[in-house]
Amino acid sequence: MRSSGKAPLSATHAASANSQPAASAAAPKPAPALHPLSAYGLLPSILEAYAARGITSLFGWQAAALATPGVLEEALNLLYTAPTSGGKTVVAEVLALRRLQEGGAHAKALFVLPFRAIVAEKHADFKKLLKGSGINVAEYSGPVGALPVPRRTNLAVCTIEKALLLVHSLANEGRLHELKAVVVDEFHMVGKPQRRALERLLTLLVFWSRKQWALAAEQRRLATPGAPPRPAAASASASGAASASAAAAAAAPQIIGMSATMSNL
């Protein structure tokens, strides 16, 4: 998974303190750089819902996380950390919603949270945020949540255990290609004995992603003129291989991990 490799940038920066003659006025502080939320390709109805919450731009560190090479446009994985109440969730929401918008009517994303109460709260929050967007939200916690996953469901807000069941269900139906993004909050729980389901979930996703990228690489090789021949059992027609390669790469879900502390990684 990819991360910026740097601590979150501060949202504001102090002006330099150059010495001035006693009689001169203090130099004005430069205005903070603006990173408008409208620059990230979200639907107008979603931007309006964010604006109603007072969110029209991003902090510098949030924009830096989204600007990590390959993360926004190519759906490469992202792992990042920021203090509690520092705005981590907005970064994950932007990425998950972008993947859903790009993926079509049956595209799916998981928003994985550790506790049922938080799942219920976040589900209600998403219902308000996405009203009128055409993105359908469902809750998966305890006895709540339909399996197999309905085609019309786009965003599943779920506990870790329910997320694992949901991924297994999609895999058993041959529908894992519908999964475009998985957001994992409290990523530092990886490795804790009581959270083995999280490790199993991530292992499944990474295995599936590597399989899709390997398939994409092979299809690109077949589409390359002059590529060395392969045994008949491993051969495939080069016709349409380029488009198939793109489809295979797009089938790998983007994994977005966030936490206020990552001391165990």
JSON list of N, CA, C and O in Angstrom, two decimals, residues 86-125:
[
{"chain": "A", "resi": 86, "resn": "GLY", "atom": "N", "xyz": [-8.67, 15.17, 12.91]},
{"chain": "A", "resi": 86, "resn": "GLY", "atom": "CA", "xyz": [-7.83, 15.96, 12.01]},
{"chain": "A", "resi": 86, "resn": "GLY", "atom": "C", "xyz": [-8.31, 15.98, 10.57]},
{"chain": "A", "resi": 86, "resn": "GLY", "atom": "O", "xyz": [-7.69, 16.63, 9.73]},
{"chain": "A", "resi": 87, "resn": "GLY", "atom": "N", "xyz": [-9.39, 15.25, 10.25]},
{"chain": "A", "resi": 87, "resn": "GLY", "atom": "CA", "xyz": [-9.91, 15.27, 8.89]},
{"chain": "A", "resi": 87, "resn": "GLY", "atom": "C", "xyz": [-9.56, 14.05, 8.07]},
{"chain": "A", "resi": 87, "resn": "GLY", "atom": "O", "xyz": [-9.63, 14.09, 6.83]},
{"chain": "A", "resi": 88, "resn": "LYS", "atom": "N", "xyz": [-9.20, 12.94, 8.72]},
{"chain": "A", "resi": 88, "resn": "LYS", "atom": "CA", "xyz": [-8.83, 11.73, 7.98]},
{"chain": "A", "resi": 88, "resn": "LYS", "atom": "C", "xyz": [-9.97, 11.22, 7.10]},
{"chain": "A", "resi": 88, "resn": "LYS", "atom": "O", "xyz": [-9.75, 10.79, 5.98]},
{"chain": "A", "resi": 89, "resn": "THR", "atom": "N", "xyz": [-11.18, 11.27, 7.65]},
{"chain": "A", "resi": 89, "resn": "THR", "atom": "CA", "xyz": [-12.31, 10.63, 6.97]},
{"chain": "A", "resi": 89, "resn": "THR", "atom": "C", "xyz": [-12.61, 11.27, 5.62]},
{"chain": "A", "resi": 89, "resn": "THR", "atom": "O", "xyz": [-12.98, 10.57, 4.67]},
{"chain": "A", "resi": 90, "resn": "VAL", "atom": "N", "xyz": [-12.43, 12.57, 5.50]},
{"chain": "A", "resi": 90, "resn": "VAL", "atom": "CA", "xyz": [-12.75, 13.25, 4.24]},
{"chain": "A", "resi": 90, "resn": "VAL", "atom": "C", "xyz": [-11.87, 12.72, 3.11]},
{"chain": "A", "resi": 90, "resn": "VAL", "atom": "O", "xyz": [-12.35, 12.51, 1.98]},
{"chain": "A", "resi": 91, "resn": "VAL", "atom": "N", "xyz": [-10.61, 12.47, 3.38]},
{"chain": "A", "resi": 91, "resn": "VAL", "atom": "CA", "xyz": [-9.70, 11.93, 2.36]},
{"chain": "A", "resi": 91, "resn": "VAL", "atom": "C", "xyz": [-10.23, 10.58, 1.87]},
{"chain": "A", "resi": 91, "resn": "VAL", "atom": "O", "xyz": [-10.31, 10.33, 0.65]},
{"chain": "A", "resi": 92, "resn": "ALA", "atom": "N", "xyz": [-10.59, 9.71, 2.80]},
{"chain": "A", "resi": 92, "resn": "ALA", "atom": "CA", "xyz": [-11.10, 8.39, 2.43]},
{"chain": "A", "resi": 92, "resn": "ALA", "atom": "C", "xyz": [-12.42, 8.49, 1.67]},
{"chain": "A", "resi": 92, "resn": "ALA", "atom": "O", "xyz": [-12.65, 7.75, 0.71]},
{"chain": "A", "resi": 93, "resn": "GLU", "atom": "N", "xyz": [-13.28, 9.42, 2.09]},
{"chain": "A", "resi": 93, "resn": "GLU", "atom": "CA", "xyz": [-14.56, 9.58, 1.40]},
{"chain": "A", "resi": 93, "resn": "GLU", "atom": "C", "xyz": [-14.37, 10.03, -0.04]},
{"chain": "A", "resi": 93, "resn": "GLU", "atom": "O", "xyz": [-15.03, 9.53, -0.95]},
{"chain": "A", "resi": 94, "resn": "VAL", "atom": "N", "xyz": [-13.47, 10.98, -0.26]},
{"chain": "A", "resi": 94, "resn": "VAL", "atom": "CA", "xyz": [-13.22, 11.47, -1.62]},
{"chain": "A", "resi": 94, "resn": "VAL", "atom": "C", "xyz": [-12.78, 10.31, -2.52]},
{"chain": "A", "resi": 94, "resn": "VAL", "atom": "O", "xyz": [-13.29, 10.14, -3.64]},
{"chain": "A", "resi": 95, "resn": "LEU", "atom": "N", "xyz": [-11.86, 9.49, -2.04]},
{"chain": "A", "resi": 95, "resn": "LEU", "atom": "CA", "xyz": [-11.35, 8.38, -2.86]},
{"chain": "A", "resi": 95, "resn": "LEU", "atom": "C", "xyz": [-12.44, 7.33, -3.11]},
{"chain": "A", "resi": 95, "resn": "LEU", "atom": "O", "xyz": [-12.63, 6.88, -4.25]},
{"chain": "A", "resi": 96, "resn": "ALA", "atom": "N", "xyz": [-13.16, 6.95, -2.06]},
{"chain": "A", "resi": 96, "resn": "ALA", "atom": "CA", "xyz": [-14.21, 5.94, -2.23]},
{"chain": "A", "resi": 96, "resn": "ALA", "atom": "C", "xyz": [-15.30, 6.42, -3.18]},
{"chain": "A", "resi": 96, "resn": "ALA", "atom": "O", "xyz": [-15.77, 5.66, -4.05]},
{"chain": "A", "resi": 97, "resn": "LEU", "atom": "N", "xyz": [-15.71, 7.67, -3.04]},
{"chain": "A", "resi": 97, "resn": "LEU", "atom": "CA", "xyz": [-16.76, 8.20, -3.91]},
{"chain": "A", "resi": 97, "resn": "LEU", "atom": "C", "xyz": [-16.29, 8.34, -5.35]},
{"chain": "A", "resi": 97, "resn": "LEU", "atom": "O", "xyz": [-17.06, 8.09, -6.29]},
{"chain": "A", "resi": 98, "resn": "ARG", "atom": "N", "xyz": [-15.03, 8.70, -5.55]},
{"chain": "A", "resi": 98, "resn": "ARG", "atom": "CA", "xyz": [-14.48, 8.75, -6.92]},
{"chain": "A", "resi": 98, "resn": "ARG", "atom": "C", "xyz": [-14.53, 7.37, -7.56]},
{"chain": "A", "resi": 98, "resn": "ARG", "atom": "O", "xyz": [-14.91, 7.23, -8.73]},
{"chain": "A", "resi": 99, "resn": "ARG", "atom": "N", "xyz": [-14.14, 6.36, -6.81]},
{"chain": "A", "resi": 99, "resn": "ARG", "atom": "CA", "xyz": [-14.15, 5.00, -7.37]},
{"chain": "A", "resi": 99, "resn": "ARG", "atom": "C", "xyz": [-15.57, 4.56, -7.72]},
{"chain": "A", "resi": 99, "resn": "ARG", "atom": "O", "xyz": [-15.79, 3.90, -8.74]},
{"chain": "A", "resi": 100, "resn": "LEU", "atom": "N", "xyz": [-16.54, 4.92, -6.88]},
{"chain": "A", "resi": 100, "resn": "LEU", "atom": "CA", "xyz": [-17.93, 4.55, -7.17]},
{"chain": "A", "resi": 100, "resn": "LEU", "atom": "C", "xyz": [-18.44, 5.28, -8.41]},
{"chain": "A", "resi": 100, "resn": "LEU", "atom": "O", "xyz": [-19.13, 4.69, -9.25]},
{"chain": "A", "resi": 101, "resn": "GLN", "atom": "N", "xyz": [-18.12, 6.55, -8.54]},
{"chain": "A", "resi": 101, "resn": "GLN", "atom": "CA", "xyz": [-18.56, 7.32, -9.70]},
{"chain": "A", "resi": 101, "resn": "GLN", "atom": "C", "xyz": [-17.97, 6.76, -10.98]},
{"chain": "A", "resi": 101, "resn": "GLN", "atom": "O", "xyz": [-18.63, 6.73, -12.02]},
{"chain": "A", "resi": 102, "resn": "GLU", "atom": "N", "xyz": [-16.74, 6.29, -10.93]},
{"chain": "A", "resi": 102, "resn": "GLU", "atom": "CA", "xyz": [-16.08, 5.76, -12.11]},
{"chain": "A", "resi": 102, "resn": "GLU", "atom": "C", "xyz": [-16.54, 4.34, -12.45]},
{"chain": "A", "resi": 102, "resn": "GLU", "atom": "O", "xyz": [-16.43, 3.91, -13.60]},
{"chain": "A", "resi": 103, "resn": "GLY", "atom": "N", "xyz": [-17.04, 3.62, -11.44]},
{"chain": "A", "resi": 103, "resn": "GLY", "atom": "CA", "xyz": [-17.28, 2.19, -11.60]},
{"chain": "A", "resi": 103, "resn": "GLY", "atom": "C", "xyz": [-18.61, 1.80, -12.20]},
{"chain": "A", "resi": 103, "resn": "GLY", "atom": "O", "xyz": [-18.81, 0.64, -12.55]},
{"chain": "A", "resi": 104, "resn": "GLY", "atom": "N", "xyz": [-19.55, 2.73, -12.29]},
{"chain": "A", "resi": 104, "resn": "GLY", "atom": "CA", "xyz": [-20.84, 2.40, -12.88]},
{"chain": "A", "resi": 104, "resn": "GLY", "atom": "C", "xyz": [-21.90, 2.04, -11.84]},
{"chain": "A", "resi": 104, "resn": "GLY", "atom": "O", "xyz": [-21.66, 2.07, -10.62]},
{"chain": "A", "resi": 105, "resn": "ALA", "atom": "N", "xyz": [-23.08, 1.66, -12.33]},
{"chain": "A", "resi": 105, "resn": "ALA", "atom": "CA", "xyz": [-24.25, 1.48, -11.47]},
{"chain": "A", "resi": 105, "resn": "ALA", "atom": "C", "xyz": [-24.08, 0.37, -10.44]},
{"chain": "A", "resi": 105, "resn": "ALA", "atom": "O", "xyz": [-24.66, 0.44, -9.35]},
{"chain": "A", "resi": 106, "resn": "HIS", "atom": "N", "xyz": [-23.29, -0.66, -10.75]},
{"chain": "A", "resi": 106, "resn": "HIS", "atom": "CA", "xyz": [-23.14, -1.78, -9.83]},
{"chain": "A", "resi": 106, "resn": "HIS", "atom": "C", "xyz": [-21.84, -1.73, -9.04]},
{"chain": "A", "resi": 106, "resn": "HIS", "atom": "O", "xyz": [-21.52, -2.69, -8.31]},
{"chain": "A", "resi": 107, "resn": "ALA", "atom": "N", "xyz": [-21.09, -0.65, -9.16]},
{"chain": "A", "resi": 107, "resn": "ALA", "atom": "CA", "xyz": [-19.83, -0.53, -8.42]},
{"chain": "A", "resi": 107, "resn": "ALA", "atom": "C", "xyz": [-20.10, -0.51, -6.92]},
{"chain": "A", "resi": 107, "resn": "ALA", "atom": "O", "xyz": [-21.14, 0.00, -6.47]},
{"chain": "A", "resi": 108, "resn": "LYS", "atom": "N", "xyz": [-19.14, -1.05, -6.16]},
{"chain": "A", "resi": 108, "resn": "LYS", "atom": "CA", "xyz": [-19.30, -1.14, -4.72]},
{"chain": "A", "resi": 108, "resn": "LYS", "atom": "C", "xyz": [-18.04, -0.68, -3.99]},
{"chain": "A", "resi": 108, "resn": "LYS", "atom": "O", "xyz": [-16.93, -0.85, -4.49]},
{"chain": "A", "resi": 109, "resn": "ALA", "atom": "N", "xyz": [-18.27, -0.12, -2.80]},
{"chain": "A", "resi": 109, "resn": "ALA", "atom": "CA", "xyz": [-17.18, 0.25, -1.91]},
{"chain": "A", "resi": 109, "resn": "ALA", "atom": "C", "xyz": [-17.57, -0.14, -0.50]},
{"chain": "A", "resi": 109, "resn": "ALA", "atom": "O", "xyz": [-18.75, -0.10, -0.14]},
{"chain": "A", "resi": 110, "resn": "LEU", "atom": "N", "xyz": [-16.58, -0.52, 0.29]},
{"chain": "A", "resi": 110, "resn": "LEU", "atom": "CA", "xyz": [-16.80, -0.85, 1.70]},
{"chain": "A", "resi": 110, "resn": "LEU", "atom": "C", "xyz": [-16.17, 0.24, 2.56]},
{"chain": "A", "resi": 110, "resn": "LEU", "atom": "O", "xyz": [-15.05, 0.68, 2.29]},
{"chain": "A", "resi": 111, "resn": "PHE", "atom": "N", "xyz": [-16.89, 0.64, 3.58]},
{"chain": "A", "resi": 111, "resn": "PHE", "atom": "CA", "xyz": [-16.36, 1.56, 4.58]},
{"chain": "A", "resi": 111, "resn": "PHE", "atom": "C", "xyz": [-16.37, 0.78, 5.89]},
{"chain": "A", "resi": 111, "resn": "PHE", "atom": "O", "xyz": [-17.41, 0.60, 6.51]},
{"chain": "A", "resi": 112, "resn": "VAL", "atom": "N", "xyz": [-15.19, 0.30, 6.30]},
{"chain": "A", "resi": 112, "resn": "VAL", "atom": "CA", "xyz": [-15.07, -0.66, 7.40]},
{"chain": "A", "resi": 112, "resn": "VAL", "atom": "C", "xyz": [-14.70, 0.05, 8.70]},
{"chain": "A", "resi": 112, "resn": "VAL", "atom": "O", "xyz": [-13.67, 0.73, 8.78]},
{"chain": "A", "resi": 113, "resn": "LEU", "atom": "N", "xyz": [-15.54, -0.14, 9.71]},
{"chain": "A", "resi": 113, "resn": "LEU", "atom": "CA", "xyz": [-15.36, 0.49, 11.01]},
{"chain": "A", "resi": 113, "resn": "LEU", "atom": "C", "xyz": [-15.37, -0.57, 12.10]},
{"chain": "A", "resi": 113, "resn": "LEU", "atom": "O", "xyz": [-15.95, -1.65, 11.93]},
{"chain": "A", "resi": 114, "resn": "PRO", "atom": "N", "xyz": [-14.73, -0.31, 13.24]},
{"chain": "A", "resi": 114, "resn": "PRO", "atom": "CA", "xyz": [-14.54, -1.39, 14.22]},
{"chain": "A", "resi": 114, "resn": "PRO", "atom": "C", "xyz": [-15.74, -1.73, 15.09]},
{"chain": "A", "resi": 114, "resn": "PRO", "atom": "O", "xyz": [-15.80, -2.84, 15.62]},
{"chain": "A", "resi": 115, "resn": "PHE", "atom": "N", "xyz": [-16.70, -0.82, 15.26]},
{"chain": "A", "resi": 115, "resn": "PHE", "atom": "CA", "xyz": [-17.78, -1.06, 16.21]},
{"chain": "A", "resi": 115, "resn": "PHE", "atom": "C", "xyz": [-19.15, -0.80, 15.59]},
{"chain": "A", "resi": 115, "resn": "PHE", "atom": "O", "xyz": [-19.32, 0.09, 14.75]},
{"chain": "A", "resi": 116, "resn": "ARG", "atom": "N", "xyz": [-20.15, -1.55, 16.05]},
{"chain": "A", "resi": 116, "resn": "ARG", "atom": "CA", "xyz": [-21.50, -1.45, 15.49]},
{"chain": "A", "resi": 116, "resn": "ARG", "atom": "C", "xyz": [-22.09, -0.06, 15.66]},
{"chain": "A", "resi": 116, "resn": "ARG", "atom": "O", "xyz": [-22.76, 0.45, 14.75]},
{"chain": "A", "resi": 117, "resn": "ALA", "atom": "N", "xyz": [-21.89, 0.56, 16.81]},
{"chain": "A", "resi": 117, "resn": "ALA", "atom": "CA", "xyz": [-22.46, 1.88, 17.05]},
{"chain": "A", "resi": 117, "resn": "ALA", "atom": "C", "xyz": [-21.90, 2.90, 16.06]},
{"chain": "A", "resi": 117, "resn": "ALA", "atom": "O", "xyz": [-22.63, 3.77, 15.56]},
{"chain": "A", "resi": 118, "resn": "ILE", "atom": "N", "xyz": [-20.61, 2.79, 15.77]},
{"chain": "A", "resi": 118, "resn": "ILE", "atom": "CA", "xyz": [-19.99, 3.73, 14.82]},
{"chain": "A", "resi": 118, "resn": "ILE", "atom": "C", "xyz": [-20.50, 3.46, 13.41]},
{"chain": "A", "resi": 118, "resn": "ILE", "atom": "O", "xyz": [-20.70, 4.38, 12.62]},
{"chain": "A", "resi": 119, "resn": "VAL", "atom": "N", "xyz": [-20.73, 2.18, 13.09]},
{"chain": "A", "resi": 119, "resn": "VAL", "atom": "CA", "xyz": [-21.27, 1.83, 11.77]},
{"chain": "A", "resi": 119, "resn": "VAL", "atom": "C", "xyz": [-22.65, 2.47, 11.57]},
{"chain": "A", "resi": 119, "resn": "VAL", "atom": "O", "xyz": [-22.94, 3.06, 10.52]},
{"chain": "A", "resi": 120, "resn": "ALA", "atom": "N", "xyz": [-23.50, 2.34, 12.58]},
{"chain": "A", "resi": 120, "resn": "ALA", "atom": "CA", "xyz": [-24.85, 2.91, 12.47]},
{"chain": "A", "resi": 120, "resn": "ALA", "atom": "C", "xyz": [-24.79, 4.43, 12.30]},
{"chain": "A", "resi": 120, "resn": "ALA", "atom": "O", "xyz": [-25.53, 5.01, 11.49]},
{"chain": "A", "resi": 121, "resn": "GLU", "atom": "N", "xyz": [-23.90, 5.06, 13.06]},
{"chain": "A", "resi": 121, "resn": "GLU", "atom": "CA", "xyz": [-23.75, 6.52, 12.97]},
{"chain": "A", "resi": 121, "resn": "GLU", "atom": "C", "xyz": [-23.24, 6.95, 11.60]},
{"chain": "A", "resi": 121, "resn": "GLU", "atom": "O", "xyz": [-23.75, 7.90, 11.00]},
{"chain": "A", "resi": 122, "resn": "LYS", "atom": "N", "xyz": [-22.24, 6.23, 11.09]},
{"chain": "A", "resi": 122, "resn": "LYS", "atom": "CA", "xyz": [-21.67, 6.59, 9.79]},
{"chain": "A", "resi": 122, "resn": "LYS", "atom": "C", "xyz": [-22.64, 6.29, 8.66]},
{"chain": "A", "resi": 122, "resn": "LYS", "atom": "O", "xyz": [-22.68, 7.02, 7.66]},
{"chain": "A", "resi": 123, "resn": "HIS", "atom": "N", "xyz": [-23.42, 5.24, 8.79]},
{"chain": "A", "resi": 123, "resn": "HIS", "atom": "CA", "xyz": [-24.43, 4.93, 7.78]},
{"chain": "A", "resi": 123, "resn": "HIS", "atom": "C", "xyz": [-25.43, 6.08, 7.67]},
{"chain": "A", "resi": 123, "resn": "HIS", "atom": "O", "xyz": [-25.77, 6.52, 6.56]},
{"chain": "A", "resi": 124, "resn": "ALA", "atom": "N", "xyz": [-25.90, 6.58, 8.80]},
{"chain": "A", "resi": 124, "resn": "ALA", "atom": "CA", "xyz": [-26.83, 7.71, 8.80]},
{"chain": "A", "resi": 124, "resn": "ALA", "atom": "C", "xyz": [-26.18, 8.95, 8.20]},
{"chain": "A", "resi": 124, "resn": "ALA", "atom": "O", "xyz": [-26.81, 9.71, 7.45]},
{"chain": "A", "resi": 125, "resn": "ASP", "atom": "N", "xyz": [-24.90, 9.14, 8.49]},
{"chain": "A", "resi": 125, "resn": "ASP", "atom": "CA", "xyz": [-24.17, 10.29, 7.96]},
{"chain": "A", "resi": 125, "resn": "ASP", "atom": "C", "xyz": [-24.07, 10.22, 6.43]},
{"chain": "A", "resi": 125, "resn": "ASP", "atom": "O", "xyz": [-24.30, 11.21, 5.73]}
]
